[in-house]
Short mmCIF file of C-alpha atoms in Angstrom, two decimals:
data_model
loop_
_atom_site.label_atom_id
_atom_site.label_comp_id
_atom_site.label_asym_id
_atom_site.label_seq_id
_atom_site.Cartn_x
_atom_site.Cartn_y
_atom_site.Cartn_z
CA MET S 1 -15.15 18.03 21.45
CA SER S 2 -12.62 16.23 23.60
CA GLU S 3 -11.87 13.37 21.19
CA HIS S 4 -9.99 13.65 17.92
CA LEU S 5 -12.08 13.97 14.79
CA ASN S 6 -10.90 10.66 13.28
CA GLU S 7 -13.49 9.58 10.67
CA ALA S 8 -15.23 12.96 10.87
CA LEU S 9 -12.05 14.51 9.47
CA SER S 10 -12.59 12.82 6.09
CA ALA S 11 -16.27 13.79 6.10
CA TYR S 12 -15.27 17.38 6.91
CA LEU S 13 -12.82 17.47 4.00
CA ASP S 14 -15.43 15.92 1.67
CA GLY S 15 -18.02 18.52 2.72
CA GLU S 16 -20.38 15.80 3.97
CA LEU S 17 -21.06 17.23 7.45
CA ASP S 18 -24.23 19.14 8.23
CA GLU S 19 -23.96 22.74 9.40
CA ALA S 20 -23.87 21.92 13.12
CA ALA S 21 -21.33 19.12 12.75
CA ARG S 22 -19.14 21.25 10.49
CA ALA S 23 -19.17 24.12 13.01
CA ALA S 24 -18.24 21.69 15.79
CA ALA S 25 -15.41 20.28 13.67
CA GLU S 26 -14.07 23.76 12.93
CA ASN S 27 -14.13 24.62 16.64
CA HIS S 28 -12.22 21.43 17.39
CA LEU S 29 -9.66 22.12 14.65
CA ALA S 30 -9.06 25.59 16.04
CA ALA S 31 -8.00 24.04 19.35
CA CYS S 32 -6.37 20.77 18.25
CA ALA S 33 -2.97 20.98 16.54
CA GLU S 34 -2.87 17.21 15.96
CA CYS S 35 -6.12 17.22 13.99
CA ARG S 36 -4.99 20.28 12.02
CA THR S 37 -1.82 18.43 11.06
CA ALA S 38 -3.84 15.38 10.04
CA LEU S 39 -6.13 17.57 7.92
CA GLU S 40 -3.15 19.16 6.17
CA GLY S 41 -1.80 15.68 5.46
CA LEU S 42 -5.11 14.62 3.92
CA HIS S 43 -5.14 17.76 1.77
CA GLY S 44 -1.66 16.85 0.52
CA LEU S 45 -2.66 13.26 -0.28
CA VAL S 46 -5.72 14.44 -2.18
CA ARG S 47 -3.67 16.91 -4.23
CA ARG S 48 -1.09 14.27 -5.05
CA ALA S 49 -3.65 11.58 -5.94
CA GLN S 50 -5.56 13.96 -8.20
CA THR S 51 -2.44 14.41 -10.34
CA LEU S 52 -2.20 10.68 -11.10
CA ASP S 53 -3.17 9.47 -14.57
CA ASP S 54 -5.99 6.95 -14.98
CA ARG S 55 -4.18 4.25 -16.94
CA PRO S 56 -3.72 0.48 -16.66
CA PRO S 57 -0.32 -0.88 -15.54
CA GLU S 58 2.28 -1.26 -18.28
CA HIS S 59 2.72 -4.95 -17.44
CA ASP S 60 0.55 -7.62 -15.84
CA LEU S 61 2.46 -8.10 -12.57
CA TRP S 62 0.65 -11.24 -11.47
CA ALA S 63 2.88 -13.79 -13.25
CA GLY S 64 6.01 -12.62 -11.44
CA ILE S 65 4.24 -12.35 -8.08
CA ALA S 66 2.75 -15.86 -8.41
CA GLU S 67 6.18 -17.29 -9.19
CA ARG S 68 7.79 -15.65 -6.16
CA ILE S 69 5.13 -16.90 -3.72
CA GLY S 70 4.97 -20.39 -5.17
CA GLU S 71 1.56 -20.12 -6.83
CA PRO S 72 0.82 -21.59 -10.27
CA GLY S 73 1.13 -19.02 -13.03
CA THR S 74 -2.63 -18.54 -13.24
CA ALA S 75 -5.06 -16.19 -11.62
CA ASP S 76 -8.71 -15.29 -11.80
CA VAL S 77 -8.94 -12.65 -14.50
CA ILE S 78 -11.75 -10.14 -14.82
CA PRO S 79 -11.69 -8.47 -18.26
CA LEU S 80 -11.97 -4.72 -18.04
CA ALA S 81 -12.53 -2.52 -21.05
CA PRO S 82 -9.98 0.29 -21.41
CA ARG S 83 -11.37 3.53 -20.02
CA ARG S 84 -10.23 7.10 -19.90
CA ARG S 85 -11.85 8.96 -17.05
CA ARG S 86 -10.89 10.78 -13.89
CA PHE S 87 -11.64 8.83 -10.72
CA THR S 88 -13.97 10.40 -8.17
CA PHE S 89 -12.66 8.68 -5.04
CA SER S 90 -13.61 9.67 -1.54
CA VAL S 91 -10.82 10.89 0.77
CA PRO S 92 -10.17 7.41 2.28
CA GLN S 93 -9.75 5.93 -1.21
CA LEU S 94 -7.46 8.75 -2.32
CA ALA S 95 -5.41 8.37 0.84
CA ALA S 96 -5.10 4.63 0.26
CA ALA S 97 -3.93 5.12 -3.31
CA ALA S 98 -1.45 7.85 -2.40
CA VAL S 99 0.03 5.97 0.56
CA ALA S 100 0.33 2.80 -1.51
CA LEU S 101 2.09 4.78 -4.23
CA MET S 102 4.61 6.16 -1.75
CA VAL S 103 5.25 2.71 -0.26
CA VAL S 104 5.82 0.84 -3.48
CA SER S 105 8.09 3.56 -4.83
CA GLY S 106 10.75 2.07 -2.54
CA GLY S 107 11.53 5.15 -0.47
CA THR S 108 10.89 3.42 2.84
CA ALA S 109 13.39 0.61 2.25
CA VAL S 110 16.58 2.53 1.45
CA LEU S 111 18.58 1.02 4.30
CA LEU S 112 17.56 -2.50 3.31
CA THR S 113 18.32 -1.94 -0.37
CA ARG S 114 21.87 -0.75 0.35
CA GLY S 115 24.06 -3.83 0.09
CA GLY S 116 21.11 -6.22 0.22
CA PRO S 117 20.83 -9.38 -1.87
CA SER S 118 19.36 -9.19 -5.37
CA ARG S 119 15.65 -9.66 -5.58
CA PRO S 120 14.82 -13.08 -7.05
CA GLY S 121 12.59 -13.21 -10.09
CA ALA S 122 12.99 -9.52 -10.85
CA GLY S 123 12.88 -10.18 -14.58
CA ALA S 124 9.92 -12.54 -14.48
CA THR S 125 7.68 -10.15 -16.37
CA SER S 126 10.26 -8.69 -18.75
CA GLY S 127 8.62 -10.36 -21.74
CA ALA S 128 5.09 -9.23 -20.89
CA PRO S 129 3.24 -7.19 -23.52
CA ALA S 130 3.29 -3.45 -23.04
CA ARG S 131 -0.47 -3.09 -23.52
CA VAL S 132 -2.84 -4.78 -21.08
CA THR S 133 -6.60 -4.98 -21.48
CA ALA S 134 -7.32 -7.12 -18.42
CA VAL S 135 -6.14 -7.00 -14.84
CA ALA S 136 -5.40 -10.11 -12.76
CA LEU S 137 -7.07 -9.66 -9.40
CA PRO S 138 -5.47 -11.46 -6.45
CA ALA S 139 -7.63 -14.54 -5.72
CA GLN S 140 -8.22 -15.69 -2.16
CA ARG S 141 -5.74 -18.54 -2.55
CA ALA S 142 -3.05 -16.02 -3.48
CA ILE S 143 -3.90 -13.81 -0.49
CA ASP S 144 -3.64 -16.89 1.74
CA SER S 145 -0.23 -17.66 0.24
CA TYR S 146 0.92 -14.09 0.86
CA ASP S 147 -0.28 -14.26 4.47
CA ALA S 148 1.43 -17.61 5.06
CA ALA S 149 4.74 -16.46 3.57
CA ILE S 150 4.60 -13.15 5.45
CA GLY S 151 3.81 -14.96 8.71
CA GLU S 152 6.83 -17.26 8.36
CA LEU S 153 9.18 -14.38 7.56
CA GLN S 154 7.84 -12.31 10.46
CA GLN S 155 8.55 -15.22 12.82
CA THR S 156 12.10 -15.37 11.47
CA LEU S 157 12.53 -11.63 11.95
CA THR S 158 11.18 -11.81 15.51
CA ALA S 159 13.63 -14.60 16.34
CA ARG S 160 16.56 -12.58 14.92
CA ARG S 161 15.52 -9.19 16.31
CA GLY S 162 18.10 -9.26 19.10
CA GLN S 163 20.89 -10.03 16.62
CA LEU S 164 20.29 -6.97 14.44
CA ASP S 165 21.50 -3.41 14.79
CA THR S 166 18.93 -1.34 16.72
CA ALA S 167 18.88 1.40 14.07
CA THR S 168 18.17 -1.21 11.40
CA VAL S 169 15.34 -2.64 13.50
CA ARG S 170 13.79 0.82 13.83
CA VAL S 171 13.90 1.34 10.05
CA LEU S 172 12.41 -2.11 9.50
CA GLU S 173 9.56 -1.50 11.91
CA GLN S 174 8.79 1.92 10.44
CA SER S 175 8.81 0.52 6.89
CA LEU S 176 6.52 -2.35 7.84
CA ARG S 177 4.09 0.00 9.61
CA VAL S 178 3.81 2.16 6.49
CA ILE S 179 3.37 -0.88 4.25
CA ASP S 180 0.74 -2.40 6.56
CA LEU S 181 -1.17 0.89 6.54
CA ALA S 182 -1.06 0.99 2.73
CA ILE S 183 -2.29 -2.60 2.48
CA ALA S 184 -5.13 -2.03 4.95
CA GLN S 185 -6.25 1.19 3.26
CA ALA S 186 -6.06 -0.28 -0.24
CA ARG S 187 -8.14 -3.27 0.87
CA ALA S 188 -10.68 -0.96 2.48
CA ALA S 189 -10.93 1.11 -0.70
CA LEU S 190 -11.32 -2.06 -2.79
CA THR S 191 -14.40 -3.07 -0.79
CA GLN S 192 -16.05 0.00 -2.33
CA ASP S 193 -14.55 -0.42 -5.83
CA PRO S 194 -13.30 -4.03 -6.21
CA ASN S 195 -12.67 -3.80 -9.97
CA ASN S 196 -10.50 -0.69 -9.79
CA GLN S 197 -7.34 -1.43 -11.79
CA TYR S 198 -5.24 1.19 -10.05
CA LEU S 199 -5.99 0.01 -6.51
CA ASN S 200 -5.66 -3.69 -7.37
CA SER S 201 -2.27 -3.07 -8.95
CA HIS S 202 -1.00 -1.16 -5.94
CA LEU S 203 -2.38 -3.71 -3.47
CA GLN S 204 -0.43 -6.43 -5.29
CA ARG S 205 2.72 -4.32 -5.29
CA ALA S 206 2.35 -3.39 -1.60
CA LEU S 207 1.97 -7.06 -0.63
CA ASP S 208 5.00 -7.90 -2.74
CA ARG S 209 6.94 -5.02 -1.14
CA LYS S 210 6.21 -6.40 2.33
CA LEU S 211 7.47 -9.83 1.30
CA ASP S 212 10.59 -8.23 -0.15
CA VAL S 213 11.32 -6.18 2.99
CA LEU S 214 10.86 -9.21 5.25
CA ARG S 215 12.95 -11.42 2.97
CA ARG S 216 15.81 -8.92 3.00
CA ALA S 217 15.51 -8.50 6.77
CA ALA S 218 15.79 -12.25 7.26
CA THR S 219 19.16 -12.23 5.48
CA LEU S 220 20.71 -9.18 7.17
CA PRO S 221 24.00 -9.95 8.94
CA ALA S 222 23.95 -10.20 12.72
CA VAL S 223 25.75 -7.54 14.77
CA SER S 224 29.04 -8.95 16.02
#
C-alpha cells in the first residue's frame, strides 16, 4: 500500500474491515509512521469523547448568537425529549465532537484573547433558564448570515495581513484551520445525526468562535 490509509483508518479502528483489508492495513501501519501517528490521535479522540456526559446545554445559546450576527431572535426549534443514554458514534463523529470541544474551549485563541477587545453581547443569555428541553437548530438563513459575516471579516483580514506581526498571523491561521476542521467535521457528523443536541450545540459554538477570532483579528493593531 503506497497511499496513506485515510478513510480506511477509521474503518480499521471501528473493526469494519474484512480480514484481507485489515491485514493490508496492519502491514501499511507497520511501515508508515504518519498513519501510526494518525491512528494514535484517533484513539485519543475516541477515549476523550467517550468520557463526555450526554446532557443538553445549560443555556439555549441561539438568542445570543442571533443577536451578534444580526438575525431576529427566533429560530426553527425542534423539540427533543430529555434522554439519558450513551452515544454510539462512529470514529468520524467522535472525532468531530472532540475537535469541536477543543476548539470552543478557547485554547487556540490565547494570543488573540490577551489584550483584545471585550466580546460584544457576552451576557446576552445570562437570563436564560438553566434547564432546556428543546434545542434551537441553526436554520439555513442563519448559516447564510454566518457565511456572509465570516466572508466580510476574512476579506478585512486578508487586506490587513501585511500590517500584522508575522507571529500573530501564524497563530491566526493555525486557529482558523483548527476551527474550520471542527466546523466541517461537525457538519459531516450532523448529516448522519441531524437532531443530535451535542453536535448542534458545538457547531453553533464553533461558528461563533470563528466569528470571534476574525472580529478580534480585524481590530489588532498594525505593526509600526
